[in-house]
């Protein structure tokens, strides 16, 4: 059975609700440091951006099979 689901919300909060190894695919488009603000005033740079992104990428890794 193929099941597809899309979730909306804060990515870190949503992913923390999943069991480890329970997701086949995570698709994301993070606000790359100097390229995007998504109209929400995202302004992290340098080490702040790395720390912010690492938390989310590690959570993607944790939930992925």
Coordinates of N, CA and C in Angstrom, one line a residue:
X1 N 0.8 -1.2 0.0 CA 0.0 0.0 0.0 C 0.9 1.2 0.0
X2 N 0.6 2.2 -0.9 CA 1.4 3.4 -1.0 C 0.6 4.4 -0.2
X3 N 1.3 5.1 0.7 CA 0.6 6.2 1.5 C 1.5 7.4 1.4
X4 N 0.8 8.5 1.1 CA 1.5 9.8 1.0 C 0.8 10.7 2.0
X5 N 1.7 11.5 2.7 CA 1.1 12.4 3.7 C 2.0 13.7 3.6
X6 N 1.3 14.8 3.7 CA 2.0 16.1 3.8 C 1.6 16.8 5.1
X7 N 2.6 17.3 5.7 CA 2.4 18.0 7.0 C 2.8 19.4 6.9
X8 N 2.0 20.3 7.6 CA 2.3 21.7 7.6 C 2.5 22.1 9.1
X9 N 3.6 22.9 9.3 CA 3.8 23.4 10.6 C 5.3 23.6 10.8
X10 N 5.7 24.0 12.0 CA 7.1 24.2 12.3 C 7.8 22.8 12.1
X11 N 8.8 22.8 11.2 CA 9.4 21.5 10.8 C 10.0 20.8 11.9
X12 N 10.7 21.5 12.8 CA 11.3 20.8 14.0 C 10.3 20.2 14.9
X13 N 9.2 20.9 15.2 CA 8.1 20.4 16.0 C 7.4 19.2 15.4
X14 N 7.2 19.3 14.1 CA 6.5 18.2 13.4 C 7.4 16.9 13.3
X15 N 8.6 17.1 13.0 CA 9.5 15.9 12.9 C 9.7 15.3 14.2
X16 N 9.8 16.0 15.3 CA 10.0 15.5 16.6 C 8.8 14.6 17.0
X17 N 7.7 14.7 16.3 CA 6.5 13.8 16.6 C 6.6 12.5 15.9
X18 N 7.6 12.2 15.1 CA 7.7 11.0 14.4 C 8.7 10.0 15.1
X19 N 8.5 8.8 15.0 CA 9.4 7.8 15.5 C 10.7 7.7 14.7
X20 N 11.8 7.4 15.2 CA 13.0 7.2 14.5 C 12.8 6.2 13.4
X21 N 13.4 6.5 12.2 CA 13.3 5.5 11.1 C 11.9 5.3 10.5
X22 N 11.0 6.2 10.7 CA 9.6 5.9 10.3 C 9.2 6.6 9.0
X23 N 10.1 7.3 8.4 CA 9.8 8.1 7.2 C 10.7 7.7 6.0
X24 N 10.1 7.5 4.9 CA 10.8 7.1 3.7 C 11.5 8.3 3.0
X25 N 11.0 9.4 3.1 CA 11.5 10.6 2.3 C 11.2 11.9 3.1
X26 N 12.2 12.7 3.2 CA 12.0 14.1 3.7 C 12.4 15.0 2.6
X27 N 11.5 15.9 2.2 CA 11.8 16.9 1.2 C 11.8 18.2 1.9
X28 N 12.8 19.0 1.7 CA 12.8 20.3 2.3 C 13.5 21.3 1.5
X29 N 13.3 22.6 1.8 CA 14.0 23.7 1.1 C 14.3 24.7 2.2
X30 N 15.4 24.5 2.9 CA 15.8 25.4 3.9 C 16.1 26.8 3.4
X31 N 16.0 27.8 4.2 CA 16.4 29.1 3.8 C 17.9 29.2 3.8
X32 N 18.5 29.0 2.6 CA 19.9 29.0 2.5 C 20.4 30.4 2.9
X33 N 21.5 30.4 3.6 CA 22.0 31.6 4.3 C 21.8 32.9 3.6
X34 N 22.3 33.1 2.4 CA 22.2 34.4 1.8 C 21.2 34.5 0.7
X35 N 20.5 33.4 0.4 CA 19.7 33.3 -0.8 C 18.2 33.6 -0.6
X36 N 17.7 33.3 0.6 CA 16.2 33.4 0.7 C 15.9 34.0 2.1
X37 N 14.8 34.7 2.1 CA 14.2 35.1 3.4 C 12.8 34.6 3.6
X38 N 12.2 34.1 2.5 CA 10.8 33.6 2.5 C 9.8 34.7 3.0
X39 N 10.2 35.9 2.9 CA 9.3 37.0 3.3 C 9.0 37.1 4.7
X40 N 9.8 36.4 5.6 CA 9.5 36.4 7.0 C 10.6 37.0 7.8
X41 N 11.6 37.6 7.1 CA 12.7 38.2 7.8 C 13.7 37.3 8.4
X42 N 13.9 36.1 7.8 CA 14.9 35.2 8.2 C 16.2 35.8 8.0
X43 N 17.0 36.0 9.1 CA 18.3 36.7 8.9 C 19.5 36.1 9.6
X44 N 19.4 34.8 9.9 CA 20.5 34.1 10.5 C 21.7 34.1 9.5
X45 N 22.9 34.2 10.0 CA 24.1 34.2 9.2 C 25.2 33.4 9.9
X46 N 26.1 32.9 9.2 CA 27.3 32.2 9.7 C 27.0 31.1 10.7
X47 N 27.6 31.1 11.9 CA 27.4 30.1 12.8 C 26.0 29.9 13.3
X48 N 25.3 31.0 13.5 CA 23.9 31.0 13.9 C 23.1 30.2 12.9
X49 N 23.3 30.4 11.6 CA 22.6 29.6 10.6 C 23.0 28.2 10.7
X50 N 24.2 27.8 10.8 CA 24.7 26.5 10.9 C 24.0 25.7 12.0
X51 N 24.0 26.4 13.2 CA 23.4 25.8 14.4 C 21.9 25.5 14.1
X52 N 21.2 26.5 13.6 CA 19.8 26.4 13.3 C 19.5 25.2 12.3
X53 N 20.3 25.2 11.2 CA 20.1 24.2 10.2 C 20.5 22.8 10.7
X54 N 21.6 22.7 11.5 CA 22.0 21.4 11.9 C 20.9 20.7 12.8
X55 N 20.2 21.4 13.6 CA 19.2 20.8 14.4 C 18.1 20.2 13.5
X56 N 17.8 20.9 12.4 CA 16.7 20.4 11.5 C 17.2 19.2 10.6
X57 N 18.5 19.3 10.2 CA 19.0 18.2 9.3 C 19.2 16.9 10.1
X58 N 19.6 17.1 11.4 CA 19.8 15.9 12.3 C 18.4 15.2 12.5
X59 N 17.4 16.0 12.7 CA 16.1 15.5 12.9 C 15.6 14.8 11.6
X60 N 15.9 15.3 10.4 CA 15.6 14.6 9.1 C 16.3 13.3 9.1
X61 N 17.5 13.3 9.5 CA 18.3 12.0 9.5 C 17.7 11.0 10.5
X62 N 17.3 11.5 11.7 CA 16.7 10.6 12.7 C 15.5 9.9 12.3
X63 N 14.6 10.6 11.6 CA 13.3 10.0 11.2 C 13.3 9.2 9.9
X64 N 14.4 9.5 9.1 CA 14.5 8.8 7.8 C 14.9 7.3 8.0
X65 N 14.4 6.5 7.1 CA 14.8 5.0 7.2 C 16.2 4.8 6.7

